[in-house]
Amino acid sequence: MSQRDSDPITTQLTLLSGGPRRSGPRSACVVVIHGEGLGKRADIEGQPVVVGRSQEADLHIPHKSVSRQHCEIRREGDAYRIRDLGATNRTRVNEQPITETLLADGDHITLGECILKFISHASVEARYHEEVYQLATHDALTELYNRRHFVELVDKEIARALRHDRPLVMCIIDVDLFKPVNDQYGHIAGDGVLRQMAALVRDFVRGEDIAARIGGEEFAVLLPEASLEAARAFAERLREAIAQAVFVLGGEERRLTISIGIAGLAPSRTERSTLMQAADAALYRAKEEGRNRVCVEA
């Protein structure tokens, strides 16, 4: 007998139900948005939630920068509090080190090299699903687009530019001598540098521009409707602003620089791969010529 012959002849009729039973008041939650355990969620209900590297932690984050018992989050009525548990890398809320403090909706909690986001009980389901979308499209450390989403947007913009015969320019940005920063001051300090760099990039892009973090210390900006001359002017302003910015590392003020490679659509580069290769070649030339400069691929 065939599978089709063995199937039931009729479809079972179901009765309308009232849906799942609603539980009591919703709890808040924390979601890992950067680092080890990306996407993990812990609901904060009647019992305190301990976050740490230990297997016994309620939210287990197995990264060496996270202490075995790093912090505790508990509910007090409609309020939520977080307490540092003597972690080696002190718990930070919105970049400020804390011993104990109240949490507000959207707060970022930094544990070593990992970041959690607190979502209040008032809108937990809607905000959680929104956060999942953010994880899929954005880099949590810098809040710029991530590489995967950037690639999708580049393909769309190339198709639009070719269809309407409009210019389109790609800029690839790399932080100069970033490895010594991580080696000397640690990855947590390096993450701070990348966040500050990303904030400066956001200050300079237009509403229609597309900015992303596409690698460890590498960023990209796509400039629709921009000529190579306009792109170079944008890149020079950004390069100069970063060269003048102050980065605090190990308690000391430091200056850092970037190199930028630029390439525009051309008959020989009408696809994402060739456009990015050209911008990469220009970036490589900027590095070879001494860093802290902008190069354009003709």
PDB file of N, CA, C and O in Angstrom, residues 73-109:
ATOM      1  N   ILE A  73      20.211  39.567  38.967  1.00  0.00           N
ATOM      2  CA  ILE A  73      19.101  40.468  38.644  1.00  0.00           C
ATOM      3  C   ILE A  73      17.862  39.942  39.355  1.00  0.00           C
ATOM      4  O   ILE A  73      17.553  38.748  39.281  1.00  0.00           O
ATOM      5  N   ARG A  74      17.159  40.824  40.041  1.00  0.00           N
ATOM      6  CA  ARG A  74      15.975  40.385  40.777  1.00  0.00           C
ATOM      7  C   ARG A  74      14.840  41.382  40.584  1.00  0.00           C
ATOM      8  O   ARG A  74      15.059  42.561  40.271  1.00  0.00           O
ATOM      9  N   ARG A  75      13.636  40.850  40.802  1.00  0.00           N
ATOM     10  CA  ARG A  75      12.432  41.669  40.688  1.00  0.00           C
ATOM     11  C   ARG A  75      11.981  42.108  42.074  1.00  0.00           C
ATOM     12  O   ARG A  75      11.961  41.309  43.019  1.00  0.00           O
ATOM     13  N   GLU A  76      11.626  43.399  42.196  1.00  0.00           N
ATOM     14  CA  GLU A  76      11.073  43.933  43.438  1.00  0.00           C
ATOM     15  C   GLU A  76       9.782  44.668  43.084  1.00  0.00           C
ATOM     16  O   GLU A  76       9.809  45.840  42.712  1.00  0.00           O
ATOM     17  N   GLY A  77       8.656  43.973  43.145  1.00  0.00           N
ATOM     18  CA  GLY A  77       7.396  44.563  42.687  1.00  0.00           C
ATOM     19  C   GLY A  77       7.436  44.762  41.193  1.00  0.00           C
ATOM     20  O   GLY A  77       7.633  43.805  40.432  1.00  0.00           O
ATOM     21  N   ASP A  78       7.276  46.000  40.741  1.00  0.00           N
ATOM     22  CA  ASP A  78       7.368  46.313  39.317  1.00  0.00           C
ATOM     23  C   ASP A  78       8.745  46.846  38.949  1.00  0.00           C
ATOM     24  O   ASP A  78       8.956  47.286  37.814  1.00  0.00           O
ATOM     25  N   ALA A  79       9.684  46.826  39.878  1.00  0.00           N
ATOM     26  CA  ALA A  79      11.033  47.320  39.606  1.00  0.00           C
ATOM     27  C   ALA A  79      11.998  46.139  39.513  1.00  0.00           C
ATOM     28  O   ALA A  79      11.741  45.046  40.020  1.00  0.00           O
ATOM     29  N   TYR A  80      13.127  46.371  38.852  1.00  0.00           N
ATOM     30  CA  TYR A  80      14.158  45.340  38.679  1.00  0.00           C
ATOM     31  C   TYR A  80      15.498  45.937  39.060  1.00  0.00           C
ATOM     32  O   TYR A  80      15.827  47.065  38.666  1.00  0.00           O
ATOM     33  N   ARG A  81      16.277  45.176  39.825  1.00  0.00           N
ATOM     34  CA  ARG A  81      17.581  45.643  40.286  1.00  0.00           C
ATOM     35  C   ARG A  81      18.657  44.668  39.835  1.00  0.00           C
ATOM     36  O   ARG A  81      18.430  43.456  39.744  1.00  0.00           O
ATOM     37  N   ILE A  82      19.835  45.202  39.587  1.00  0.00           N
ATOM     38  CA  ILE A  82      20.995  44.377  39.231  1.00  0.00           C
ATOM     39  C   ILE A  82      22.088  44.640  40.244  1.00  0.00           C
ATOM     40  O   ILE A  82      22.311  45.782  40.670  1.00  0.00           O
ATOM     41  N   ARG A  83      22.790  43.572  40.641  1.00  0.00           N
ATOM     42  CA  ARG A  83      23.858  43.671  41.639  1.00  0.00           C
ATOM     43  C   ARG A  83      25.095  42.937  41.142  1.00  0.00           C
ATOM     44  O   ARG A  83      24.998  41.790  40.695  1.00  0.00           O
ATOM     45  N   ASP A  84      26.226  43.612  41.187  1.00  0.00           N
ATOM     46  CA  ASP A  84      27.492  42.962  40.831  1.00  0.00           C
ATOM     47  C   ASP A  84      27.867  41.996  41.949  1.00  0.00           C
ATOM     48  O   ASP A  84      27.680  42.294  43.133  1.00  0.00           O
ATOM     49  N   LEU A  85      28.392  40.823  41.578  1.00  0.00           N
ATOM     50  CA  LEU A  85      28.734  39.791  42.558  1.00  0.00           C
ATOM     51  C   LEU A  85      30.245  39.671  42.750  1.00  0.00           C
ATOM     52  O   LEU A  85      30.779  38.584  42.922  1.00  0.00           O
ATOM     53  N   GLY A  86      30.923  40.810  42.703  1.00  0.00           N
ATOM     54  CA  GLY A  86      32.376  40.801  42.884  1.00  0.00           C
ATOM     55  C   GLY A  86      33.115  40.297  41.666  1.00  0.00           C
ATOM     56  O   GLY A  86      34.172  39.662  41.781  1.00  0.00           O
ATOM     57  N   ALA A  87      32.579  40.577  40.480  1.00  0.00           N
ATOM     58  CA  ALA A  87      33.171  40.088  39.233  1.00  0.00           C
ATOM     59  C   ALA A  87      34.540  40.702  38.979  1.00  0.00           C
ATOM     60  O   ALA A  87      34.806  41.848  39.351  1.00  0.00           O
ATOM     61  N   THR A  88      35.416  39.918  38.350  1.00  0.00           N
ATOM     62  CA  THR A  88      36.744  40.422  37.985  1.00  0.00           C
ATOM     63  C   THR A  88      36.617  41.623  37.053  1.00  0.00           C
ATOM     64  O   THR A  88      37.257  42.661  37.265  1.00  0.00           O
ATOM     65  N   ASN A  89      35.826  41.471  35.996  1.00  0.00           N
ATOM     66  CA  ASN A  89      35.486  42.595  35.122  1.00  0.00           C
ATOM     67  C   ASN A  89      34.143  43.134  35.619  1.00  0.00           C
ATOM     68  O   ASN A  89      33.101  42.554  35.365  1.00  0.00           O
ATOM     69  N   ARG A  90      34.184  44.226  36.316  1.00  0.00           N
ATOM     70  CA  ARG A  90      33.003  44.735  37.021  1.00  0.00           C
ATOM     71  C   ARG A  90      31.806  44.904  36.083  1.00  0.00           C
ATOM     72  O   ARG A  90      31.962  45.325  34.933  1.00  0.00           O
ATOM     73  N   THR A  91      30.630  44.566  36.575  1.00  0.00           N
ATOM     74  CA  THR A  91      29.399  44.731  35.803  1.00  0.00           C
ATOM     75  C   THR A  91      29.200  46.203  35.467  1.00  0.00           C
ATOM     76  O   THR A  91      29.384  47.080  36.319  1.00  0.00           O
ATOM     77  N   ARG A  92      28.809  46.451  34.199  1.00  0.00           N
ATOM     78  CA  ARG A  92      28.571  47.825  33.760  1.00  0.00           C
ATOM     79  C   ARG A  92      27.157  47.928  33.201  1.00  0.00           C
ATOM     80  O   ARG A  92      26.713  47.029  32.484  1.00  0.00           O
ATOM     81  N   VAL A  93      26.480  49.011  33.507  1.00  0.00           N
ATOM     82  CA  VAL A  93      25.165  49.296  32.941  1.00  0.00           C
ATOM     83  C   VAL A  93      25.275  50.591  32.142  1.00  0.00           C
ATOM     84  O   VAL A  93      25.635  51.637  32.690  1.00  0.00           O
ATOM     85  N   ASN A  94      25.014  50.481  30.848  1.00  0.00           N
ATOM     86  CA  ASN A  94      25.171  51.627  29.941  1.00  0.00           C
ATOM     87  C   ASN A  94      26.558  52.257  30.092  1.00  0.00           C
ATOM     88  O   ASN A  94      26.721  53.468  30.196  1.00  0.00           O
ATOM     89  N   GLU A  95      27.553  51.368  30.155  1.00  0.00           N
ATOM     90  CA  GLU A  95      28.976  51.727  30.203  1.00  0.00           C
ATOM     91  C   GLU A  95      29.441  52.241  31.559  1.00  0.00           C
ATOM     92  O   GLU A  95      30.618  52.553  31.725  1.00  0.00           O
ATOM     93  N   GLN A  96      28.561  52.330  32.556  1.00  0.00           N
ATOM     94  CA  GLN A  96      28.969  52.799  33.879  1.00  0.00           C
ATOM     95  C   GLN A  96      29.118  51.619  34.832  1.00  0.00           C
ATOM     96  O   GLN A  96      28.193  50.824  34.988  1.00  0.00           O
ATOM     97  N   PRO A  97      30.274  51.479  35.502  1.00  0.00           N
ATOM     98  CA  PRO A  97      30.440  50.391  36.462  1.00  0.00           C
ATOM     99  C   PRO A  97      29.473  50.558  37.630  1.00  0.00           C
ATOM    100  O   PRO A  97      29.252  51.675  38.104  1.00  0.00           O
ATOM    101  N   ILE A  98      28.881  49.458  38.086  1.00  0.00           N
ATOM    102  CA  ILE A  98      27.890  49.526  39.161  1.00  0.00           C
ATOM    103  C   ILE A  98      28.216  48.517  40.255  1.00  0.00           C
ATOM    104  O   ILE A  98      28.893  47.511  40.018  1.00  0.00           O
ATOM    105  N   THR A  99      27.721  48.813  41.448  1.00  0.00           N
ATOM    106  CA  THR A  99      27.678  47.826  42.528  1.00  0.00           C
ATOM    107  C   THR A  99      26.268  47.262  42.597  1.00  0.00           C
ATOM    108  O   THR A  99      26.050  46.064  42.617  1.00  0.00           O
ATOM    109  N   GLU A 100      25.277  48.166  42.577  1.00  0.00           N
ATOM    110  CA  GLU A 100      23.872  47.778  42.508  1.00  0.00           C
ATOM    111  C   GLU A 100      23.091  48.973  41.989  1.00  0.00           C
ATOM    112  O   GLU A 100      23.372  50.126  42.362  1.00  0.00           O
ATOM    113  N   THR A 101      22.109  48.716  41.132  1.00  0.00           N
ATOM    114  CA  THR A 101      21.319  49.820  40.578  1.00  0.00           C
ATOM    115  C   THR A 101      20.003  49.296  40.027  1.00  0.00           C
ATOM    116  O   THR A 101      19.845  48.093  39.785  1.00  0.00           O
ATOM    117  N   LEU A 102      19.055  50.205  39.799  1.00  0.00           N
ATOM    118  CA  LEU A 102      17.802  49.869  39.143  1.00  0.00           C
ATOM    119  C   LEU A 102      18.028  49.744  37.642  1.00  0.00           C
ATOM    120  O   LEU A 102      18.899  50.427  37.078  1.00  0.00           O
ATOM    121  N   LEU A 103      17.251  48.883  37.001  1.00  0.00           N
ATOM    122  CA  LEU A 103      17.322  48.730  35.546  1.00  0.00           C
ATOM    123  C   LEU A 103      16.119  49.392  34.898  1.00  0.00           C
ATOM    124  O   LEU A 103      15.008  49.336  35.425  1.00  0.00           O
ATOM    125  N   ALA A 104      16.346  49.997  33.743  1.00  0.00           N
ATOM    126  CA  ALA A 104      15.272  50.591  32.948  1.00  0.00           C
ATOM    127  C   ALA A 104      15.206  49.885  31.600  1.00  0.00           C
ATOM    128  O   ALA A 104      16.205  49.320  31.128  1.00  0.00           O
ATOM    129  N   ASP A 105      14.040  49.904  30.996  1.00  0.00           N
ATOM    130  CA  ASP A 105      13.826  49.234  29.710  1.00  0.00           C
ATOM    131  C   ASP A 105      14.882  49.668  28.695  1.00  0.00           C
ATOM    132  O   ASP A 105      15.115  50.857  28.493  1.00  0.00           O
ATOM    133  N   GLY A 106      15.546  48.687  28.069  1.00  0.00           N
ATOM    134  CA  GLY A 106      16.534  48.985  27.039  1.00  0.00           C
ATOM    135  C   GLY A 106      17.955  49.139  27.537  1.00  0.00           C
ATOM    136  O   GLY A 106      18.874  49.316  26.733  1.00  0.00           O
ATOM    137  N   ASP A 107      18.172  49.081  28.858  1.00  0.00           N
ATOM    138  CA  ASP A 107      19.533  49.212  29.393  1.00  0.00           C
ATOM    139  C   ASP A 107      20.441  48.120  28.832  1.00  0.00           C
ATOM    140  O   ASP A 107      20.029  46.965  28.673  1.00  0.00           O
ATOM    141  N   HIS A 108      21.689  48.482  28.556  1.00  0.00           N
ATOM    142  CA  HIS A 108      22.703  47.529  28.133  1.00  0.00           C
ATOM    143  C   HIS A 108      23.560  47.150  29.341  1.00  0.00           C
ATOM    144  O   HIS A 108      24.055  48.016  30.062  1.00  0.00           O
ATOM    145  N   ILE A 109      23.732  45.847  29.544  1.00  0.00           N
ATOM    146  CA  ILE A 109      24.508  45.317  30.664  1.00  0.00           C
ATOM    147  C   ILE A 109      25.750  44.653  30.089  1.00  0.00           C
ATOM    148  O   ILE A 109      25.640  43.695  29.313  1.00  0.00           O
TER     149      ILE A 109
END
